[in-house]
Every structure is written in structure tokens, then in C-alpha cells.
Coordinates of C-alpha atoms and ligand atoms in Angstrom, one line a residue:
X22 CA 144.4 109.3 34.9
X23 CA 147.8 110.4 35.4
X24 CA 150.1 111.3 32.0
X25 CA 153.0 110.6 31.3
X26 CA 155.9 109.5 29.4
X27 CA 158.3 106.9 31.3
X28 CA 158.7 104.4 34.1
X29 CA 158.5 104.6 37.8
X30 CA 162.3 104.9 37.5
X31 CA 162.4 108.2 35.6
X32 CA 164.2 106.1 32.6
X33 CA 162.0 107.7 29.8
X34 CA 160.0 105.8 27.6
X35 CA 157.9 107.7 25.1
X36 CA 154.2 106.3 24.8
X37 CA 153.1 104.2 21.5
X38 CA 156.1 105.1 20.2
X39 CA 156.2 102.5 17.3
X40 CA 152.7 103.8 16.1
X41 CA 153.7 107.1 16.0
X42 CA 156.1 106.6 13.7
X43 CA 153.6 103.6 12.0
X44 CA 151.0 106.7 11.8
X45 CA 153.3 109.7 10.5
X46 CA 154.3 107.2 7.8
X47 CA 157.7 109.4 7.8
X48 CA 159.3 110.8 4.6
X49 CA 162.9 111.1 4.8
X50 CA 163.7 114.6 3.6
X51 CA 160.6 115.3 5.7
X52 CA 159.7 118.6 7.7
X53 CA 158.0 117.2 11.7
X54 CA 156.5 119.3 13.8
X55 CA 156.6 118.1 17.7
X56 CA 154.3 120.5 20.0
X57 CA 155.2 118.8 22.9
X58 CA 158.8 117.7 22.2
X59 CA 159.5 117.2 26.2
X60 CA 162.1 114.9 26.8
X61 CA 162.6 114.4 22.9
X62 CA 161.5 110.8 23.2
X63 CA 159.5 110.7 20.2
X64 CA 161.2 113.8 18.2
X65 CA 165.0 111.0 18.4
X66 CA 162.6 108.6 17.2
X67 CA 161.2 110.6 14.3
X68 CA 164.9 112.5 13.5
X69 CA 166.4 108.6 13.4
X70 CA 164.3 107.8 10.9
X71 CA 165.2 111.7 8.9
X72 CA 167.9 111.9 6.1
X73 CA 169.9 115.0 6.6
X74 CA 167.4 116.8 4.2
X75 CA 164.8 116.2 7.1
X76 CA 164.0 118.3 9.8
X77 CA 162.6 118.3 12.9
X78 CA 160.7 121.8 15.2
X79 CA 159.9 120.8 18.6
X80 CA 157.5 122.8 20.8
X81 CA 157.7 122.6 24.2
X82 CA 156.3 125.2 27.6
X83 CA 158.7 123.9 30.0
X84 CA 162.2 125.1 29.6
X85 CA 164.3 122.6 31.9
X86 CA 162.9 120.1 29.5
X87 CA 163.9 121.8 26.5
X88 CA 167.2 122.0 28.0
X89 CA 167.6 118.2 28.5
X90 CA 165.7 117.6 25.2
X91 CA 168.5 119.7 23.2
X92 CA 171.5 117.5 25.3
X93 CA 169.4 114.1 23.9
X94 CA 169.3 115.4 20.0
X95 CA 172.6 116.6 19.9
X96 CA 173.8 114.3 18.0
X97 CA 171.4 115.6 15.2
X98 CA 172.0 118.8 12.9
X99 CA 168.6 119.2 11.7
X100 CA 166.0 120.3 14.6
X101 CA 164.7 123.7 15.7
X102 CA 163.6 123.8 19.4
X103 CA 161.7 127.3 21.1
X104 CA 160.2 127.3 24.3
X105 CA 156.4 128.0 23.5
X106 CA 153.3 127.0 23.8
X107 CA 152.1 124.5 20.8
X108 CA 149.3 126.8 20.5
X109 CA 151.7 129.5 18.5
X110 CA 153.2 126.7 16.2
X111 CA 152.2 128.9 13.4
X112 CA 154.7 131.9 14.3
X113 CA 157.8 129.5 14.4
X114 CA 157.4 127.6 11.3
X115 CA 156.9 131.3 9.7
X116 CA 160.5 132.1 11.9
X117 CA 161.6 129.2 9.7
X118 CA 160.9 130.0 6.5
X119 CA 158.2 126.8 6.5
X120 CA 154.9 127.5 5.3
X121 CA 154.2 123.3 5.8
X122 CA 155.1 120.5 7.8
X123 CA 154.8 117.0 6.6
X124 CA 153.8 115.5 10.0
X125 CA 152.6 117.0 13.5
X126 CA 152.4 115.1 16.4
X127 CA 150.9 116.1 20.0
X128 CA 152.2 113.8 22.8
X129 CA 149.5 116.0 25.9
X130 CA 149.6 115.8 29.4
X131 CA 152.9 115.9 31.9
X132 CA 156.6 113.9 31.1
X133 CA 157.8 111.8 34.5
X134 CA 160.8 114.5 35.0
X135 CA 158.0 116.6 36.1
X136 CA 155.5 114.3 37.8
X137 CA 158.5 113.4 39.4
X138 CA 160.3 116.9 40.6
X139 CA 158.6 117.5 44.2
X140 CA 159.5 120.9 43.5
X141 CA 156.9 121.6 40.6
X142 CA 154.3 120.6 42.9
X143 CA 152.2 118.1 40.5
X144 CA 152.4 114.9 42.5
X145 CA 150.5 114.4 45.7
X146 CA 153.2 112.1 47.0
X147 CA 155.9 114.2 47.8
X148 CA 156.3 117.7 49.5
X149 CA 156.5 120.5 47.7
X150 CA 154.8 124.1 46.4
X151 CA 151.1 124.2 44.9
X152 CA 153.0 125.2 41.5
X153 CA 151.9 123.2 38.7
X154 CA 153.1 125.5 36.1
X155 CA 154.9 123.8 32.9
X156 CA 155.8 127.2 31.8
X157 CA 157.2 128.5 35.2
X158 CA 157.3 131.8 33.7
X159 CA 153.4 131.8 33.5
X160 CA 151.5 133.9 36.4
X161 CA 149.1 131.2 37.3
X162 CA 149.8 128.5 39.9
X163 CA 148.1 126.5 41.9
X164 CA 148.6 127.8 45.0
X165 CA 146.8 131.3 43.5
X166 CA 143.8 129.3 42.2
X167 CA 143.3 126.8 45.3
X168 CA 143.7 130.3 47.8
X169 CA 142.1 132.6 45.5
X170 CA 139.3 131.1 43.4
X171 CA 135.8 131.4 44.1
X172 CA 133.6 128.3 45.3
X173 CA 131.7 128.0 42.0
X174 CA 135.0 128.0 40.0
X175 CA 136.5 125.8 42.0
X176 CA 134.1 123.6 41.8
X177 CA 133.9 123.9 38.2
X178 CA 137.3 122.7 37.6
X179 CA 136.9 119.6 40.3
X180 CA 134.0 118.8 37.9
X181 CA 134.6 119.4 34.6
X182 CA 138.6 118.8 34.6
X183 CA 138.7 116.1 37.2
X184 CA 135.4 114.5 36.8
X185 CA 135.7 114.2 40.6
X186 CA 131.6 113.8 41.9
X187 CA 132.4 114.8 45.0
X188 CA 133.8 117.9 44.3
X189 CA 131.4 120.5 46.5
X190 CA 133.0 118.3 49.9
X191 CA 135.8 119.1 49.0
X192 CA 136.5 122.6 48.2
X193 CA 133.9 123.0 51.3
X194 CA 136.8 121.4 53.3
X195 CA 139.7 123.8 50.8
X196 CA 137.7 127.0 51.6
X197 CA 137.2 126.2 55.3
X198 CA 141.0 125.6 56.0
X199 CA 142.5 128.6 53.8
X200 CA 140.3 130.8 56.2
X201 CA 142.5 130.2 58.6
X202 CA 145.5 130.2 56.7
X203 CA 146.9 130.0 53.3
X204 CA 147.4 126.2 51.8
X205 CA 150.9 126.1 50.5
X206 CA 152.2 122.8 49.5
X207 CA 151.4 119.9 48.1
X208 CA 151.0 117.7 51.0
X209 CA 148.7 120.7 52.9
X210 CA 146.2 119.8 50.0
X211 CA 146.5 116.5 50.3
X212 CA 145.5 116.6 54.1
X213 CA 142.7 118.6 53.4
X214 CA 141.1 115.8 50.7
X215 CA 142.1 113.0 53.0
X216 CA 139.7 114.7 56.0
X217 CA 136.5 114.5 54.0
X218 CA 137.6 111.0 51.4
X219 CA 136.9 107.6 52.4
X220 CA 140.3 106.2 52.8
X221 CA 139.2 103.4 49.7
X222 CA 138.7 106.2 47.3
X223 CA 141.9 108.7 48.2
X224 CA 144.4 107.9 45.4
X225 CA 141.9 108.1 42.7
X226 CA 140.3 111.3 44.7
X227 CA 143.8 112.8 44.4
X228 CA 144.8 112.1 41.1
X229 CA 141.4 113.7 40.1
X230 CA 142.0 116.9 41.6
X231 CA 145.9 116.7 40.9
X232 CA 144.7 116.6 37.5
X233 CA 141.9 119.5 37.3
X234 CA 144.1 121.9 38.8
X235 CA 147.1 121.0 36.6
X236 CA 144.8 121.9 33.7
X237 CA 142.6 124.8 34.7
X238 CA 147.0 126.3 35.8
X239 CA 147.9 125.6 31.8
X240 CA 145.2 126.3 30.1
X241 CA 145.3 122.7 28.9
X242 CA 142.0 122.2 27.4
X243 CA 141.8 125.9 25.4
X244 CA 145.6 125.3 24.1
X245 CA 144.5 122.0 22.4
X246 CA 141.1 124.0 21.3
X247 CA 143.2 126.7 19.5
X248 CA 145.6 124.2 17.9
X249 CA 142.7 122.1 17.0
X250 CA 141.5 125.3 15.3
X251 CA 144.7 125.8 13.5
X252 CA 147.0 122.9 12.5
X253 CA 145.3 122.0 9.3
X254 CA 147.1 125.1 7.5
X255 CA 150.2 124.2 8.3
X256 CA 150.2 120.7 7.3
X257 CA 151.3 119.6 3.4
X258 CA 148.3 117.5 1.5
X259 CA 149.3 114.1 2.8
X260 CA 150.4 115.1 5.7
X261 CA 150.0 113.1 8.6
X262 CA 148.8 114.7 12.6
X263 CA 149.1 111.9 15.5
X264 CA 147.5 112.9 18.8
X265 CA 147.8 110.9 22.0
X266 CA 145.8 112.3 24.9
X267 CA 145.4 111.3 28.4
X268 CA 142.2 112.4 29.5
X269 CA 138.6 111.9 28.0
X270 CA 137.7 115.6 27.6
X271 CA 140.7 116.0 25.5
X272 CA 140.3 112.9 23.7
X273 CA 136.9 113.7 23.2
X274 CA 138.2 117.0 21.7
X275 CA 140.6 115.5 19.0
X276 CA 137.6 113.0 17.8
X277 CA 135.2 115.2 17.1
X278 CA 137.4 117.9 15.2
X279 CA 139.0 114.7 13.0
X280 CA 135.1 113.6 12.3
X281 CA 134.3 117.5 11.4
X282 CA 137.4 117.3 9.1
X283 CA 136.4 114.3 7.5
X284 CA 132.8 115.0 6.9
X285 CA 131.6 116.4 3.5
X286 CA 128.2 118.4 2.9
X287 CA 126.7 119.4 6.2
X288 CA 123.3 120.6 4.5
X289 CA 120.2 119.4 6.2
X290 CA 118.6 116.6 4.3
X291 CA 115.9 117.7 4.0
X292 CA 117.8 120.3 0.8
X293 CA 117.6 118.4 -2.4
X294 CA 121.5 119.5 -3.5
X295 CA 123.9 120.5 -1.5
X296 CA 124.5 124.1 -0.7
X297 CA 127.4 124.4 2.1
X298 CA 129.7 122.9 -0.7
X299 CA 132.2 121.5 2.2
X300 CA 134.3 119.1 1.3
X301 CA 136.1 116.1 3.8
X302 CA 139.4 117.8 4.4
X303 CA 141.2 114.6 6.1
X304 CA 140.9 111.3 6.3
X305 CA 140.6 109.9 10.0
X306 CA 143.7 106.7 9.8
X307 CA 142.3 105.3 13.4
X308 CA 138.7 104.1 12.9
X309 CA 139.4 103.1 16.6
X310 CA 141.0 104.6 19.5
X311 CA 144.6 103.4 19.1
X312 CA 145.7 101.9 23.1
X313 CA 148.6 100.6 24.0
X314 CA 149.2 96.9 24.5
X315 CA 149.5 95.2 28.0
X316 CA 153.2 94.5 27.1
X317 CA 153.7 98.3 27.0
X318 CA 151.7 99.1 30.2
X319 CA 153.5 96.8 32.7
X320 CA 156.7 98.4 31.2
X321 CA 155.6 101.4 31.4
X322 CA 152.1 102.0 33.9
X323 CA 151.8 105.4 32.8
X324 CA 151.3 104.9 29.4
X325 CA 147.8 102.8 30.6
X326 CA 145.7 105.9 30.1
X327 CA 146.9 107.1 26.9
X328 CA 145.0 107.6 24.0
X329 CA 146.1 108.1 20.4
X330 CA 144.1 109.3 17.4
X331 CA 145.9 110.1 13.6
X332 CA 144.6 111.7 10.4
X333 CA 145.7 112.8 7.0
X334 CA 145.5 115.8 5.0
X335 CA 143.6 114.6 2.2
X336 CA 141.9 118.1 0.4
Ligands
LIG426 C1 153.9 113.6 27.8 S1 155.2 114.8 27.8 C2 155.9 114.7 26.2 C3 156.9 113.7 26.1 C4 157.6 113.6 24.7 N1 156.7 113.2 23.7 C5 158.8 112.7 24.8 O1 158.7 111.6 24.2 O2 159.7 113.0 25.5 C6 154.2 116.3 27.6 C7 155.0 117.6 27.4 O3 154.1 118.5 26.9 C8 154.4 119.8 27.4 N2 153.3 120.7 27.2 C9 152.1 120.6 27.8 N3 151.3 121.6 27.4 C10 152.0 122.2 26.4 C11 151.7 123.3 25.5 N4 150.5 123.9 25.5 N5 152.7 123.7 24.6 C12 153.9 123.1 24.6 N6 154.2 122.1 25.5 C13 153.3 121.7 26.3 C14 154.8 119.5 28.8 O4 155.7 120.5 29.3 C15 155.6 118.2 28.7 O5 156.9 118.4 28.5

């Protein structure tokens, strides 16, 4: 369940790459919006294909990346970059002077540089603070929510974000220990989900509550809801969106909100003419769930859970 963007190595290797570009269908004095720019994997691939008319906006909450994403594009002239969420894409195309963008593209979920930093605190494997933030600016951690948060909540999240069933044992066993004295780091946690999981189940258990609590810390879920919301006003008719997601709830998100787009007159039948007069707004381009191929998953096992969706702006 785990997302990310390169190999075990920490070479970066942007996911489905090829059919993002295949599903932008990329114009080259073209304006691209990249919410989740990262490591710039897919914004070098989309500014390669640019003339120097194009132009490129990448959005990213974590600033180190940014940093390392404006060394990898700077060979380029024509990109923007700003430290945001995605969510407030509006108010930096409007800082632009762009009212539309020709192509969006969300690429969700965590890049290796930060599964990979023990000092972040999103991997169970190595040491290091309950942190979790991608915007380490943000007040929320991990630490606050696993020391502060109320059973019920807690449980929530386990739930909900981490479809872990066996969430109640476990923040039984979370609540128990922090009585005695705050849980700190990454491994404390660990110990305390290893006490009360059968040894067979542990990596998955871990990823699963890894992954709520990296979630319920960002906000993950209501981000892509407001942007979901959003984007469709500042995309150009025929523009393209490409989503790939990591996890089902967001998946599940993005499919429904491309199948609302698309759908016409929403009228019961049982009214002889239609009285809502809505009309499909975009056209869904994946009839399927794009995945990618096996060939890309051994080179790249993070990519195995990803998940990608695209639509155009048709009305
Ligand atoms: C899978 S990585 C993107 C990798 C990128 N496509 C590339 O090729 O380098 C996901 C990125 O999204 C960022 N992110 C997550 N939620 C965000 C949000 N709400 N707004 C902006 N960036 C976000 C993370 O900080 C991370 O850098």
C-alpha cells in the first residue's frame, strides 16, 4: 500500500510515466499544472516535451523537495515552482497571470526521498521521530495524534485510512503504553503493533497504520476532495487531468467525481423532459483503471499499487 515514486535505491523513477504524457496528449506551447511536482520526475518529462512557449507550475507541500526539484529543471526557463498545497492551485495560476492550464496532473501519496529519510518518520524500518508531516511547517504530527487523540478517533483513522480490521487491538495496546510515557519514535510504535500482531501479519499491519496516520497528519483525503471540487475551472476546453493514486479511498474518490463530470441529466426517470439541464462536462479517457505493467513493477516495486485515471474537458 505504500506510494511512491522510485527504486529501493532512491534513483527516482516517476510512476506510469509514459502514460502520463500518452494521457495529457501535450501541446507544445502548452501551459501544465503539476500539484505534486516532488522530485520533478514527471514535470522534466512534461517540460522535455514543451517548446519554449510552454510552461510548466509545479505544486509541491514539501520544501526540501522543491529544493531538489528546482536543481533537476534547471536546465529549463519556463517553470514556476511555490511551496503549497495543490489544494490552492487556483491562487498561483491567478499570481501568474493564467486563468487556464492545458493539462493538470496529480502524482498522490509520498516520493522515496521521504519514505526514505528516517528523519521524517514515515517508514517503520528505521529510527526516527513520529513526524509524518510533508509540510514540516504544518502543526500536526504524528507524534501529537498517536499521544493526543482520543480512542474513537484513533480508531477511526486505523479504519477508515488504513483499512486495518484490527484496529481497536491496537490503539488498546497505543493507549495503554502512552500512559506510562509518551511514544516518540518510529520504532516505539512499531514495538507497540508488534506486541498485539501475529508475527505473519506485521509488515502489512505496519504499512496499514504507517499509512492512516500519514493521511489523517496531511489532510490527504480532504486536500484531494477540495481539488476535486475545483480543478475543472482552471483547465482550457480540451484540457487534459491525469490522476494516479495509491490508495482505494482516493482512487475511489477520483472515479466517482470523473463519472459525475461525465454524466448528463440527473432528473429522475420517472420526469418525462429533463429539468436539471446538466450537461457531461468531461469525457473520462480511462474506461479502465490504468496499472502499471509487470515490467515496471520489478523495476520499480513501489509503483505496484498505483493507480491512474485521466479525463478531458469536453463542455
Ligand atoms: C509520489 S510523489 C510525486 C513525485 C513526482 N511526480 C515526481 O515524479 O517526482 C508525491 C508528492 O506529493 C506531495 N504532496 C502530497 N500531498 C500534497 C499536497 N496536498 N499538495 C502538494 N503536494 C503534496 C508530496 O510532498 C510528494 O512530494
Amino acid at each position: 500500500m505504500d506510494s511512491a515514486c522510485s527504486d529501493q535505491n532512491s534513483i527516482h523513477i516517476p510512476v506510469l510515466k509514459k502514460e502520463v504524457l500518452s494521457y495529457l496528449k501535450i501541446t507544445t506551447d502548452g501551459i501544465y499544472l503539476d500539484g505534486t511536482v516532488g522530485l520533478g520526475g514527471h514535470a522534466q518529462a512534461v517540460l522535455a516535451a514543451l517548446s519554449d512557449k510552454g510552461r510548466l507550475i509545479g505544486l509541491d507541500s514539501d520544501a526540501e523537495a522543491l529544493k531538489r526539484c528546482h536543481v533537476r529543471l534547471s536546465h529549463a526557463s519556463s517553470y514556476h515552482l511555490f511551496h503549497d498545497s495543490y489544494r490552492n492551485f487556483p491562487a498561483h495560476l491567478k499570481s501568474l497571470g493564467i486563468r487556464e492550464v492545458d493539462g493538470m496532473i496529480l502524482d498522490l501519496g509520498l516520493s522515496s526521498l521521504q519514505l526514505d529519510s528516517p528523519q521524517r518518520g514515515f517508514s517503520y524500518r528505521q529510527e526516527g521521530p513520529l513526524d509524518m508531516r510533508f509540510d514540516v511547517t504544518s502543526p500536526l504530527t504524528a507524534e501529537a495524534i498517536i499521544n493526543g487523540w482520543n480512542e474513537r478517533d484513533l480508531v477511526r483513522i486505523l479504519y477508515e485510512y488504513g483499512e486495518e480490521r484490527r484496529a481497536k487491538r491496537i490503539v488498546n495496546s497505543i493507549i495503554a503504553k502512552r500512559g506510562h510515557a509518551p511514544v516518540r519514535t518510529t520504532l516505539d510504535l512499531r514495538r507497540i503493533i508488534a506486541d498485539v500482531t501475529p508475527e505473519r501479519y506485521l509488515t502489512k499491519t505496519l504499512s496499514r497504520v504507517f499509512q492512516a496516520l500519514r493521511i489523517a497528519v496531511n489532510h490527504e483525503l480532504e486536500s484531494l476532495q477540495q481539488f476535486l471540487a475545483s480543478f475543472s475551472s482552471g483547465l482550457k476546453l480540451g484540457g487534459r487531468i491525469v490522476v494516479i493514486s495509491y490508495h482505494s479511498l482516493e482512487d475511489r474518490m477520483v472515479k466517482t467525481k470523473f463519472r459525475r463530470l461525465q454524466k448528463g441529466c440527473i432528473c429522475p426517470p420517472s420526469l418525462p423532459q429533463c429539468r436539471c439541464g446538466k450537461k457531461p462536462e468531461f469525457k473520462i479517457l480511462t474506461r479502465k483503471v490504468i496499472r502499471p505493467q509487470e515490467d515496471e513493477i520489478a523495476e520499480n516495486r513501489r509503483a505496484r499499487s498505483a493507480r491512474l485515471r485521466a479525463a478531458e474537458k469536453t463542455g
